[in-house]
Amino acid sequence: MGTEFDLVIRSGTVATASDVFMSDIGIREGQIVALGRDLAPGQEEIDAEGRYVLPGGIDTHCHIEEPPVGDVHNADTFASATASAAAGGTTTVIPFCTQVKGGIVTGNLRDYHRKAEKALIDYSFHMIISDPSPAVLEELPALIAEGHRSLKIFLTYDNIVLDDAQTLKVLALARRCGALVCVHAENHAAIAFLTEALEKAGLTAPKYHAWAKPPAVEREACHRVISLAELLDTPVHIFHVSGAEPAEEIRRAQQRGLKVFSETCPQYLMLTDRDLDRQGFEGAKFLCSPAPRTEEDQQALWSYLRDGTISVFSSDHAPNRFDGPHGKKVSGENAPFSVVPNGIPGLETRLPILFSEGVVKGRIDLQTFVALSATNPARLFGLSPKKGTIAVGADADIAIWDQTRKVTIRNADLHHQVDYTVYEGVEVTGWPELTLSRGKVVCRDGVIEGREGHGRFLARAPYDYIAPLGRFVTGFDPVTGIQVPSA
Ligand code: MN
Ligand code: MN
């Protein structure tokens, strides 16, 4: 009889969302099959003594190899993006399949599955709904049933913005089919009005991006989509919460007992609106939506991460190059902020920043780090219990961290194909030294050992976490048309 384990990770300090404990981890056929001290020898052994052994991160908001928009091209492929993610301790990504207005989703989804075959780590997809036409509403139930169990909608941006009527249609369909709606929440008309006024006044440098979308445009859109979701008894997840005001709306909704979830991203903990005001066109590197806010907002976000109001930490990785004709400078250097592609890269730096700024600086504990980076995203998006934790029966998606290693972030050391990081020169403590996807090494000491095509699509089955509350504002369920006992 052969040895019981393909691999044993020996003597590490294992952390889950609830516990920290010393344990060996026995792995067979890509799964965790044993936890305990003094496990029998494996065919391979990794010594993790003195190291943190954490569930691989799950990045539930990242843009990977989306089709070009005009002349703006994604710099990353599935191969480079997932290599970069793995080098930063992430083992699952959920990027976006886009629906082009006027078209349907199915063809794009098949193309996107083909592109993703190059992934080094596992993945699932959100479907962006930019136009809930009758044809789209008709095709979606089958696509959701195939395991594409989340929809993304935008309340701003030309060509993809949904109005309230369209938003209601998507929310209703999501409830009927058991999907989670994720929202980019900013008020489109307000941003357009402010942008026009700024341009008329000649205020077009990158720093005015923040003036075109102050917190009120985000706060209002959060409140609005939460209210629409409440009317239909549909859970909703708010993307990239940038500061105190939108977070307060989410907190209020949660206190009313609603299933409202939210995420924030490294840029909102690390950057402020002053970063947009750097010399020349440099500020464009920091241009993302919502805009970075103030130090007070950063402090508020940490407290909302601690108390669970914001339960997910994602990158919103947007692989726009700074130089060249297809990224930030698509309309030339010193183009007005309104035509600069939004978004910044961050797949690889997401977890080291949360670890260093959060755990090392004492703002969150190690269990909260695991919850925000892996366990909560897995539960929210229906990947539990195979992903997001270290437990018998879970996939062996594991990152072994050297929690004391000091790293100065340099873009030259990152594995994405973007030509900058907004964290150039930032010093962090703690970096993953080994990342495993289903028991296979993907990255060791910064060197990619994973192979393209190892990553698998994660079809997500129906799950309870996002079940509706069965609570209606009136004596009527507007999704089913059935009269119900009123609250
Ligand atoms: Mn967005
Ligand atoms: Mn995004």
Tab-separated table of C-alpha atoms and ligand atoms in Angstrom:
chain	number	residue	atom	x	y	z
A	1	MET	CA	0.000	0.000	0.000
A	2	GLY	CA	1.327	3.425	-0.909
A	3	THR	CA	1.539	6.291	1.470
A	4	GLU	CA	-1.726	7.817	2.561
A	5	PHE	CA	-0.939	11.378	1.472
A	6	ASP	CA	0.346	12.869	-1.765
A	7	LEU	CA	1.554	15.845	0.215
A	8	VAL	CA	1.854	16.827	3.859
A	9	ILE	CA	2.320	20.435	4.912
A	10	ARG	CA	4.045	19.999	8.217
A	11	SER	CA	3.876	22.002	11.481
A	12	GLY	CA	2.403	25.234	10.163
A	13	THR	CA	0.331	27.793	12.026
A	14	VAL	CA	-3.010	27.230	10.334
A	15	ALA	CA	-5.648	29.961	10.378
A	16	THR	CA	-9.317	29.824	9.454
A	17	ALA	CA	-11.968	32.514	9.813
A	18	SER	CA	-12.528	31.346	13.390
A	19	ASP	CA	-9.360	29.680	14.699
A	20	VAL	CA	-5.573	29.681	14.700
A	21	PHE	CA	-3.912	26.352	15.510
A	22	MET	CA	-0.778	24.314	14.940
A	23	SER	CA	-1.427	21.468	12.510
A	24	ASP	CA	-0.123	19.313	9.730
A	25	ILE	CA	-2.281	19.167	6.611
A	26	GLY	CA	-2.638	15.906	4.734
A	27	ILE	CA	-3.504	16.273	1.041
A	28	ARG	CA	-4.651	13.591	-1.369
A	29	GLU	CA	-5.867	14.081	-4.946
A	30	GLY	CA	-5.996	17.839	-4.508
A	31	GLN	CA	-8.106	17.770	-1.380
A	32	ILE	CA	-7.423	18.244	2.296
A	33	VAL	CA	-8.051	14.812	3.824
A	34	ALA	CA	-6.509	15.161	7.293
A	35	LEU	CA	-5.657	17.797	9.874
A	36	GLY	CA	-3.686	16.984	13.001
A	37	ARG	CA	-0.257	16.639	14.590
A	38	ASP	CA	2.245	13.993	13.530
A	39	LEU	CA	0.466	12.869	10.356
A	40	ALA	CA	2.073	9.949	8.531
A	41	PRO	CA	4.698	10.890	5.941
A	42	GLY	CA	3.463	12.056	2.569
A	43	GLN	CA	5.033	11.319	-0.799
A	44	GLU	CA	6.016	14.968	-0.679
A	45	GLU	CA	6.535	17.120	2.375
A	46	ILE	CA	6.570	20.872	2.870
A	47	ASP	CA	7.978	22.215	6.102
A	48	ALA	CA	5.836	25.155	7.239
A	49	GLU	CA	7.172	25.485	10.760
A	50	GLY	CA	7.018	29.099	11.898
A	51	ARG	CA	4.868	30.042	8.897
A	52	TYR	CA	1.233	30.985	8.525
A	53	VAL	CA	-0.745	28.477	6.486
A	54	LEU	CA	-3.857	30.201	5.168
A	55	PRO	CA	-6.684	29.400	2.769
A	56	GLY	CA	-5.822	30.672	-0.700
A	57	GLY	CA	-7.427	34.037	-1.350
A	58	ILE	CA	-10.589	34.442	-3.401
A	59	ASP	CA	-10.765	37.587	-5.500
A	60	THR	CA	-14.406	38.101	-6.384
A	61	HIS	CA	-13.941	41.332	-8.326
A	62	CYS	CA	-11.249	41.444	-10.985
A	63	HIS	CA	-11.283	42.312	-14.677
A	64	ILE	CA	-9.460	39.765	-16.797
A	65	GLU	CA	-9.155	39.594	-20.576
A	66	GLU	CA	-12.386	41.435	-21.279
A	67	PRO	CA	-12.924	42.415	-24.924
A	68	PRO	CA	-11.496	45.828	-25.929
A	69	VAL	CA	-13.696	48.873	-25.377
A	70	GLY	CA	-12.846	51.164	-28.275
A	71	ASP	CA	-9.051	51.300	-28.298
A	72	VAL	CA	-8.691	50.352	-24.649
A	73	HIS	CA	-7.243	46.849	-24.283
A	74	ASN	CA	-6.777	44.691	-21.184
A	75	ALA	CA	-3.048	44.177	-20.708
A	76	ASP	CA	-3.509	40.837	-18.949
A	77	THR	CA	-4.516	37.445	-20.248
A	78	PHE	CA	-6.001	34.715	-18.078
A	79	ALA	CA	-2.503	33.236	-17.870
A	80	SER	CA	-0.757	36.410	-16.705
A	81	ALA	CA	-3.592	37.527	-14.440
A	82	THR	CA	-3.899	34.202	-12.658
A	83	ALA	CA	-0.102	33.894	-12.334
A	84	SER	CA	-0.111	37.315	-10.719
A	85	ALA	CA	-3.009	36.400	-8.451
A	86	ALA	CA	-1.263	33.215	-7.330
A	87	ALA	CA	1.997	35.057	-6.651
A	88	GLY	CA	-0.003	37.194	-4.240
A	89	GLY	CA	-1.613	34.238	-2.443
A	90	THR	CA	-4.899	34.089	-4.389
A	91	THR	CA	-6.202	30.749	-5.663
A	92	THR	CA	-9.650	31.598	-7.064
A	93	VAL	CA	-10.812	34.518	-9.200
A	94	ILE	CA	-14.253	35.614	-10.328
A	95	PRO	CA	-13.864	37.940	-13.327
A	96	PHE	CA	-16.568	39.250	-15.636
A	97	CYS	CA	-18.147	38.049	-18.820
A	98	THR	CA	-19.551	41.153	-20.487
A	99	GLN	CA	-22.784	41.547	-22.380
A	100	VAL	CA	-22.508	44.135	-25.125
A	101	LYS	CA	-25.597	46.295	-25.305
A	102	GLY	CA	-27.987	45.056	-27.974
A	103	GLY	CA	-26.465	41.568	-27.926
A	104	ILE	CA	-27.038	38.507	-25.789
A	105	VAL	CA	-24.727	36.853	-23.275
A	106	THR	CA	-24.439	33.266	-24.517
A	107	GLY	CA	-21.876	33.777	-27.300
A	108	ASN	CA	-19.658	35.992	-25.152
A	109	LEU	CA	-19.853	33.465	-22.348
A	110	ARG	CA	-18.652	30.637	-24.606
A	111	ASP	CA	-15.749	32.852	-25.786
A	112	TYR	CA	-14.906	33.722	-22.220
A	113	HIS	CA	-14.838	30.060	-21.191
A	114	ARG	CA	-12.381	29.418	-24.016
A	115	LYS	CA	-10.090	32.267	-22.929
A	116	ALA	CA	-10.179	31.059	-19.325
A	117	GLU	CA	-8.846	27.640	-20.307
A	118	LYS	CA	-5.376	29.177	-19.890
A	119	ALA	CA	-5.940	29.925	-16.202
A	120	LEU	CA	-3.416	28.633	-13.658
A	121	ILE	CA	-5.964	28.693	-10.809
A	122	ASP	CA	-9.692	28.025	-10.493
A	123	TYR	CA	-12.271	30.543	-11.596
A	124	SER	CA	-15.932	31.319	-11.904
A	125	PHE	CA	-17.682	34.160	-13.748
A	126	HIS	CA	-20.018	37.037	-13.076
A	127	MET	CA	-22.199	38.034	-16.024
A	128	ILE	CA	-22.387	41.780	-16.678
A	129	ILE	CA	-25.905	42.723	-17.751
A	130	SER	CA	-25.799	45.990	-19.664
A	131	ASP	CA	-29.180	45.629	-21.320
A	132	PRO	CA	-31.841	43.349	-19.803
A	133	SER	CA	-33.711	42.968	-23.088
A	134	PRO	CA	-36.405	40.289	-23.440
A	135	ALA	CA	-33.882	38.059	-25.248
A	136	VAL	CA	-31.369	38.408	-22.421
A	137	LEU	CA	-33.940	37.797	-19.707
A	138	GLU	CA	-34.942	34.674	-21.594
A	139	GLU	CA	-31.428	33.238	-21.937
A	140	LEU	CA	-30.230	34.030	-18.408
A	141	PRO	CA	-32.080	31.326	-16.427
A	142	ALA	CA	-30.251	28.556	-18.293
A	143	LEU	CA	-26.883	30.312	-17.938
A	144	ILE	CA	-27.447	30.804	-14.208
A	145	ALA	CA	-28.464	27.156	-13.892
A	146	GLU	CA	-25.132	26.193	-15.520
A	147	GLY	CA	-23.401	27.744	-12.510
A	148	HIS	CA	-22.921	31.398	-13.489
A	149	ARG	CA	-24.652	32.391	-10.302
A	150	SER	CA	-23.919	36.134	-10.088
A	151	LEU	CA	-24.914	39.138	-12.162
A	152	LYS	CA	-23.178	42.495	-12.285
A	153	ILE	CA	-24.992	45.730	-13.014
A	154	PHE	CA	-23.796	49.305	-13.351
A	155	LEU	CA	-25.730	52.367	-12.243
A	156	THR	CA	-23.353	54.568	-14.226
A	157	TYR	CA	-21.154	54.630	-17.387
A	158	ASP	CA	-22.533	55.276	-20.852
A	159	ASN	CA	-23.600	52.147	-22.754
A	160	ILE	CA	-23.896	49.962	-19.662
A	161	VAL	CA	-25.853	52.064	-17.167
A	162	LEU	CA	-29.193	50.579	-16.097
A	163	ASP	CA	-32.125	52.743	-15.094
A	164	ASP	CA	-34.381	51.820	-12.181
A	165	ALA	CA	-36.833	49.881	-14.351
A	166	GLN	CA	-34.023	47.778	-15.823
A	167	THR	CA	-32.459	47.297	-12.408
A	168	LEU	CA	-35.746	45.949	-11.067
A	169	LYS	CA	-35.943	43.479	-13.952
A	170	VAL	CA	-32.485	42.114	-13.176
A	171	LEU	CA	-33.157	41.934	-9.438
A	172	ALA	CA	-36.426	40.069	-10.020
A	173	LEU	CA	-34.793	37.591	-12.363
A	174	ALA	CA	-31.954	37.014	-9.892
A	175	ARG	CA	-34.417	36.161	-7.159
A	176	ARG	CA	-36.374	33.796	-9.394
A	177	CYS	CA	-33.221	31.981	-10.522
A	178	GLY	CA	-31.109	32.094	-7.367
A	179	ALA	CA	-28.361	34.490	-8.433
A	180	LEU	CA	-26.644	37.309	-6.568
A	181	VAL	CA	-26.714	40.816	-8.070
A	182	CYS	CA	-23.499	42.839	-7.632
A	183	VAL	CA	-23.705	46.575	-8.170
A	184	HIS	CA	-21.445	49.397	-9.231
A	185	ALA	CA	-23.367	52.078	-7.371
A	186	GLU	CA	-22.903	55.667	-8.527
A	187	ASN	CA	-25.499	58.131	-9.827
A	188	HIS	CA	-25.012	58.434	-13.586
A	189	ALA	CA	-26.932	61.652	-14.198
A	190	ALA	CA	-25.214	63.435	-11.321
A	191	ILE	CA	-21.760	62.448	-12.573
A	192	ALA	CA	-22.633	63.558	-16.114
A	193	PHE	CA	-23.938	66.896	-14.841
A	194	LEU	CA	-20.888	67.564	-12.641
A	195	THR	CA	-18.474	66.458	-15.376
A	196	GLU	CA	-20.029	68.829	-17.879
A	197	ALA	CA	-19.875	71.698	-15.396
A	198	LEU	CA	-16.213	70.958	-14.592
A	199	GLU	CA	-15.285	70.758	-18.264
A	200	LYS	CA	-17.070	74.010	-18.989
A	201	ALA	CA	-14.952	75.604	-16.256
A	202	GLY	CA	-11.788	74.122	-17.791
A	203	LEU	CA	-11.195	71.783	-14.841
A	204	THR	CA	-10.176	68.568	-16.599
A	205	ALA	CA	-6.970	67.345	-14.882
A	206	PRO	CA	-7.112	63.887	-13.241
A	207	LYS	CA	-7.768	65.373	-9.795
A	208	TYR	CA	-11.163	66.634	-10.934
A	209	HIS	CA	-12.274	63.038	-11.429
A	210	ALA	CA	-12.917	63.036	-7.666
A	211	TRP	CA	-14.877	66.289	-7.949
A	212	ALA	CA	-17.105	64.750	-10.621
A	213	LYS	CA	-18.051	61.867	-8.328
A	214	PRO	CA	-18.104	62.983	-4.697
A	215	PRO	CA	-19.396	60.617	-1.985
A	216	ALA	CA	-23.018	61.755	-2.406
A	217	VAL	CA	-23.256	60.163	-5.880
A	218	GLU	CA	-22.188	56.835	-4.425
A	219	ARG	CA	-24.253	57.147	-1.251
A	220	GLU	CA	-27.402	57.917	-3.237
A	221	ALA	CA	-26.930	55.004	-5.623
A	222	CYS	CA	-26.290	52.613	-2.728
A	223	HIS	CA	-29.451	53.745	-1.024
A	224	ARG	CA	-31.441	53.457	-4.243
A	225	VAL	CA	-30.370	49.972	-5.237
A	226	ILE	CA	-30.787	48.740	-1.663
A	227	SER	CA	-34.340	50.107	-1.693
A	228	LEU	CA	-35.151	48.465	-5.022
A	229	ALA	CA	-33.743	45.170	-3.776
A	230	GLU	CA	-35.787	45.481	-0.580
A	231	LEU	CA	-38.984	45.914	-2.607
A	232	LEU	CA	-38.320	42.593	-4.342
A	233	ASP	CA	-36.855	40.791	-1.315
A	234	THR	CA	-33.601	40.195	-3.216
A	235	PRO	CA	-30.129	40.075	-1.641
A	236	VAL	CA	-27.650	42.507	-3.160
A	237	HIS	CA	-23.868	42.989	-2.985
A	238	ILE	CA	-22.368	46.485	-3.270
A	239	PHE	CA	-19.007	46.628	-5.006
A	240	HIS	CA	-16.020	48.825	-4.077
A	241	VAL	CA	-17.355	50.836	-1.161
A	242	SER	CA	-15.038	53.848	-1.058
A	243	GLY	CA	-15.680	55.471	2.305
A	244	ALA	CA	-17.864	56.318	5.258
A	245	GLU	CA	-21.014	57.588	3.540
A	246	PRO	CA	-21.885	54.593	1.333
A	247	ALA	CA	-20.806	52.250	4.150
A	248	GLU	CA	-23.269	53.980	6.485
A	249	GLU	CA	-26.094	53.262	4.007
A	250	ILE	CA	-25.112	49.606	3.938
A	251	ARG	CA	-24.898	49.459	7.717
A	252	ARG	CA	-28.375	50.975	8.036
A	253	ALA	CA	-29.815	48.408	5.635
A	254	GLN	CA	-28.173	45.558	7.514
A	255	GLN	CA	-29.567	46.901	10.775
A	256	ARG	CA	-33.026	46.763	9.202
A	257	GLY	CA	-32.321	43.076	8.696
A	258	LEU	CA	-31.787	43.194	4.934
A	259	LYS	CA	-29.411	40.892	3.111
A	260	VAL	CA	-27.092	43.601	1.875
A	261	PHE	CA	-23.433	42.685	1.474
A	262	SER	CA	-20.444	44.785	0.466
A	263	GLU	CA	-16.771	44.828	-0.394
A	264	THR	CA	-13.974	47.321	-0.377
A	265	CYS	CA	-10.589	47.249	-2.122
A	266	PRO	CA	-6.954	48.119	-1.299
A	267	GLN	CA	-7.096	51.422	-3.158
A	268	TYR	CA	-9.698	52.783	-0.741
A	269	LEU	CA	-7.501	51.945	2.253
A	270	MET	CA	-4.251	53.162	0.712
A	271	LEU	CA	-5.030	56.100	-1.587
A	272	THR	CA	-6.759	59.440	-1.176
A	273	ASP	CA	-8.073	62.011	-3.622
A	274	ARG	CA	-4.719	63.791	-3.278
A	275	ASP	CA	-3.066	60.967	-5.231
A	276	LEU	CA	-5.041	62.103	-8.275
A	277	ASP	CA	-3.294	65.473	-7.993
A	278	ARG	CA	0.206	64.241	-8.757
A	279	GLN	CA	2.540	66.008	-11.160
A	280	GLY	CA	1.550	66.053	-14.841
A	281	PHE	CA	-0.532	63.067	-15.946
A	282	GLU	CA	0.742	60.850	-13.095
A	283	GLY	CA	-2.556	61.304	-11.299
A	284	ALA	CA	-4.259	59.262	-14.045
A	285	LYS	CA	-2.556	56.132	-12.674
A	286	PHE	CA	-4.677	56.526	-9.549
A	287	LEU	CA	-7.926	57.206	-11.386
A	288	CYS	CA	-10.565	54.659	-10.452
A	289	SER	CA	-14.273	54.662	-9.671
A	290	PRO	CA	-15.496	55.365	-7.104
A	291	ALA	CA	-12.681	57.847	-6.538
A	292	PRO	CA	-10.280	57.481	-3.599
A	293	ARG	CA	-11.490	59.613	-0.661
A	294	THR	CA	-9.868	60.938	2.540
A	295	GLU	CA	-7.890	59.568	5.504
A	296	GLU	CA	-11.068	59.762	7.588
A	297	ASP	CA	-12.787	57.504	5.039
A	298	GLN	CA	-9.897	55.051	5.245
A	299	GLN	CA	-10.278	54.867	9.023
A	300	ALA	CA	-14.035	54.397	8.667
A	301	LEU	CA	-13.496	51.529	6.210
A	302	TRP	CA	-11.169	49.751	8.638
A	303	SER	CA	-13.824	49.943	11.304
A	304	TYR	CA	-16.495	48.636	8.929
A	305	LEU	CA	-14.155	45.782	7.944
A	306	ARG	CA	-13.711	44.965	11.628
A	307	ASP	CA	-17.408	44.979	12.474
A	308	GLY	CA	-18.480	42.974	9.408
A	309	THR	CA	-20.479	45.658	7.621
A	310	ILE	CA	-18.010	45.182	4.772
A	311	SER	CA	-17.331	41.462	4.594
A	312	VAL	CA	-15.356	41.014	1.371
A	313	PHE	CA	-12.003	42.428	0.259
A	314	SER	CA	-11.379	42.334	-3.501
A	315	SER	CA	-8.892	43.932	-5.882
A	316	ASP	CA	-11.068	45.373	-8.664
A	317	HIS	CA	-7.987	44.606	-10.771
A	318	ALA	CA	-8.291	46.646	-13.977
A	319	PRO	CA	-5.351	45.928	-16.257
A	320	ASN	CA	-4.967	49.274	-18.012
A	321	ARG	CA	-1.391	50.126	-18.967
A	322	PHE	CA	-0.201	53.673	-18.243
A	323	ASP	CA	1.994	54.130	-21.318
A	324	GLY	CA	1.152	53.207	-24.883
A	325	PRO	CA	-1.953	53.808	-26.980
A	326	HIS	CA	-4.314	51.239	-25.407
A	327	GLY	CA	-4.465	52.199	-21.733
A	328	LYS	CA	-4.649	55.331	-19.599
A	329	LYS	CA	-3.270	57.477	-22.462
A	330	VAL	CA	-5.730	56.203	-25.079
A	331	SER	CA	-6.873	59.775	-25.705
A	332	GLY	CA	-3.368	61.194	-25.379
A	333	GLU	CA	-1.372	62.610	-22.486
A	334	ASN	CA	-3.249	65.209	-20.527
A	335	ALA	CA	-6.605	64.119	-21.898
A	336	PRO	CA	-9.545	65.224	-19.740
A	337	PHE	CA	-10.285	62.920	-16.800
A	338	SER	CA	-13.645	61.987	-18.300
A	339	VAL	CA	-12.016	59.999	-21.139
A	340	VAL	CA	-9.275	58.308	-19.103
A	341	PRO	CA	-9.973	54.581	-18.599
A	342	ASN	CA	-10.988	53.919	-15.002
A	343	GLY	CA	-9.342	51.396	-12.758
A	344	ILE	CA	-6.007	50.251	-11.404
A	345	PRO	CA	-4.209	46.897	-11.263
A	346	GLY	CA	-4.007	44.975	-8.001
A	347	LEU	CA	-4.485	41.186	-8.158
A	348	GLU	CA	-1.059	40.426	-6.705
A	349	THR	CA	-0.803	43.179	-4.092
A	350	ARG	CA	-4.332	42.768	-2.649
A	351	LEU	CA	-3.512	40.296	0.113
A	352	PRO	CA	-0.027	41.520	1.078
A	353	ILE	CA	-1.521	44.986	1.583
A	354	LEU	CA	-4.428	43.720	3.671
A	355	PHE	CA	-2.059	41.546	5.674
A	356	SER	CA	0.538	44.233	6.301
A	357	GLU	CA	-1.782	47.176	6.846
A	358	GLY	CA	-4.369	45.079	8.657
A	359	VAL	CA	-2.841	42.176	10.592
A	360	VAL	CA	0.705	43.456	11.103
A	361	LYS	CA	-0.483	46.919	12.128
A	362	GLY	CA	-3.062	45.457	14.492
A	363	ARG	CA	-6.189	46.772	12.757
A	364	ILE	CA	-7.645	43.300	12.172
A	365	ASP	CA	-6.745	39.879	13.512
A	366	LEU	CA	-5.553	36.956	11.430
A	367	GLN	CA	-8.974	35.291	11.463
A	368	THR	CA	-10.588	38.457	10.105
A	369	PHE	CA	-7.959	38.535	7.366
A	370	VAL	CA	-8.921	34.984	6.381
A	371	ALA	CA	-12.618	35.841	6.552
A	372	LEU	CA	-12.300	38.934	4.343
A	373	SER	CA	-9.907	37.420	1.830
A	374	ALA	CA	-11.272	33.886	1.459
A	375	THR	CA	-14.053	32.558	3.677
A	376	ASN	CA	-16.636	35.316	3.288
A	377	PRO	CA	-16.221	35.591	-0.491
A	378	ALA	CA	-16.566	31.800	-0.749
A	379	ARG	CA	-19.812	31.817	1.223
A	380	LEU	CA	-21.244	34.867	-0.516
A	381	PHE	CA	-20.606	33.484	-3.987
A	382	GLY	CA	-21.530	29.861	-3.385
A	383	LEU	CA	-18.023	28.371	-3.400
A	384	SER	CA	-18.239	26.981	0.149
A	385	PRO	CA	-17.247	24.505	1.511
A	386	LYS	CA	-14.783	23.465	-1.234
A	387	LYS	CA	-13.124	26.881	-1.274
A	388	GLY	CA	-12.250	29.545	1.256
A	389	THR	CA	-11.229	27.522	4.291
A	390	ILE	CA	-8.869	24.869	5.577
A	391	ALA	CA	-10.987	21.887	6.494
A	392	VAL	CA	-11.198	18.192	5.717
A	393	GLY	CA	-12.962	17.871	2.370
A	394	ALA	CA	-11.980	21.315	1.102
A	395	ASP	CA	-9.797	21.772	-1.962
A	396	ALA	CA	-6.125	22.138	-1.050
A	397	ASP	CA	-6.009	25.794	-2.112
A	398	ILE	CA	-3.444	27.063	0.335
A	399	ALA	CA	-1.011	29.950	0.710
A	400	ILE	CA	1.959	29.582	3.031
A	401	TRP	CA	3.021	33.003	4.242
A	402	ASP	CA	6.308	34.250	5.556
A	403	GLN	CA	4.598	36.674	7.891
A	404	THR	CA	7.831	38.462	8.781
A	405	ARG	CA	9.259	39.019	5.320
A	406	LYS	CA	9.682	42.679	4.429
A	407	VAL	CA	9.017	43.526	0.795
A	408	THR	CA	9.239	46.817	-1.026
A	409	ILE	CA	6.626	46.612	-3.766
A	410	ARG	CA	8.135	47.112	-7.228
A	411	ASN	CA	6.160	46.701	-10.415
A	412	ALA	CA	9.176	44.965	-11.942
A	413	ASP	CA	8.675	42.127	-9.445
A	414	LEU	CA	4.942	41.646	-10.122
A	415	HIS	CA	3.614	39.065	-12.581
A	416	HIS	CA	0.886	41.046	-14.291
A	417	GLN	CA	1.439	42.727	-17.671
A	418	VAL	CA	0.494	46.211	-16.539
A	419	ASP	CA	3.380	48.678	-16.598
A	420	TYR	CA	2.796	50.210	-13.184
A	421	THR	CA	1.481	49.665	-9.693
A	422	VAL	CA	0.082	52.457	-7.565
A	423	TYR	CA	1.994	50.874	-4.658
A	424	GLU	CA	5.480	51.353	-6.151
A	425	GLY	CA	7.896	51.747	-3.233
A	426	VAL	CA	5.352	50.823	-0.568
A	427	GLU	CA	6.873	48.586	2.112
A	428	VAL	CA	4.867	45.672	3.412
A	429	THR	CA	5.553	42.994	5.992
A	430	GLY	CA	4.407	39.502	5.074
A	431	TRP	CA	4.273	37.839	1.666
A	432	PRO	CA	3.106	34.410	0.478
A	433	GLU	CA	6.107	32.196	-0.228
A	434	LEU	CA	4.186	29.211	-1.609
A	435	THR	CA	0.761	29.035	-3.248
A	436	LEU	CA	-0.986	25.728	-3.919
A	437	SER	CA	-4.018	25.171	-6.123
A	438	ARG	CA	-5.686	21.819	-5.417
A	439	GLY	CA	-2.430	20.575	-3.953
A	440	LYS	CA	-0.216	21.665	-6.859
A	441	VAL	CA	2.400	24.381	-6.473
A	442	VAL	CA	1.479	27.424	-8.566
A	443	CYS	CA	4.044	29.861	-7.216
A	444	ARG	CA	7.131	29.285	-5.052
A	445	ASP	CA	9.232	32.212	-3.806
A	446	GLY	CA	7.906	34.452	-6.553
A	447	VAL	CA	8.595	31.931	-9.318
A	448	ILE	CA	5.593	30.587	-11.232
A	449	GLU	CA	5.552	26.792	-11.328
A	450	GLY	CA	1.879	26.349	-12.215
A	451	ARG	CA	0.790	25.417	-15.671
A	452	GLU	CA	-1.722	27.034	-17.977
A	453	GLY	CA	-4.891	25.006	-18.036
A	454	HIS	CA	-4.632	23.711	-14.469
A	455	GLY	CA	-7.426	26.116	-13.460
A	456	ARG	CA	-10.969	24.797	-13.664
A	457	PHE	CA	-14.301	26.521	-14.030
A	458	LEU	CA	-16.259	26.440	-10.780
A	459	ALA	CA	-19.928	25.951	-11.592
A	460	ARG	CA	-21.824	27.263	-8.602
A	461	ALA	CA	-24.861	25.302	-7.413
A	462	PRO	CA	-27.852	26.991	-5.742
A	463	TYR	CA	-26.955	27.942	-2.171
A	464	ASP	CA	-28.769	29.154	0.918
A	465	TYR	CA	-26.559	32.057	1.934
A	466	ILE	CA	-28.302	34.465	-0.428
A	467	ALA	CA	-31.813	33.051	-0.011
A	468	PRO	CA	-34.472	35.779	0.151
A	469	LEU	CA	-35.879	36.657	3.560
A	470	GLY	CA	-39.509	35.955	2.640
A	471	ARG	CA	-40.321	39.402	3.933
A	472	PHE	CA	-42.349	41.819	1.876
A	473	VAL	CA	-42.989	45.527	2.079
A	474	THR	CA	-46.699	45.013	1.303
A	475	GLY	CA	-49.014	42.000	1.312
A	476	PHE	CA	-47.809	41.087	-2.144
A	477	ASP	CA	-44.718	39.489	-3.647
A	478	PRO	CA	-44.042	41.473	-6.830
A	479	VAL	CA	-41.733	38.777	-8.223
A	480	THR	CA	-44.218	35.890	-8.078
A	481	GLY	CA	-47.414	37.945	-8.121
A	482	ILE	CA	-48.645	36.036	-5.077
A	483	GLN	CA	-50.377	37.638	-2.085
A	484	VAL	CA	-48.454	37.007	1.123
A	485	PRO	CA	-49.043	37.713	4.813
A	486	SER	CA	-47.838	41.293	5.193
A	487	ALA	CA	-45.071	42.155	7.623
B	1	MN	MN	-16.938	49.272	-10.805
B	2	MN	MN	-14.713	46.652	-11.447
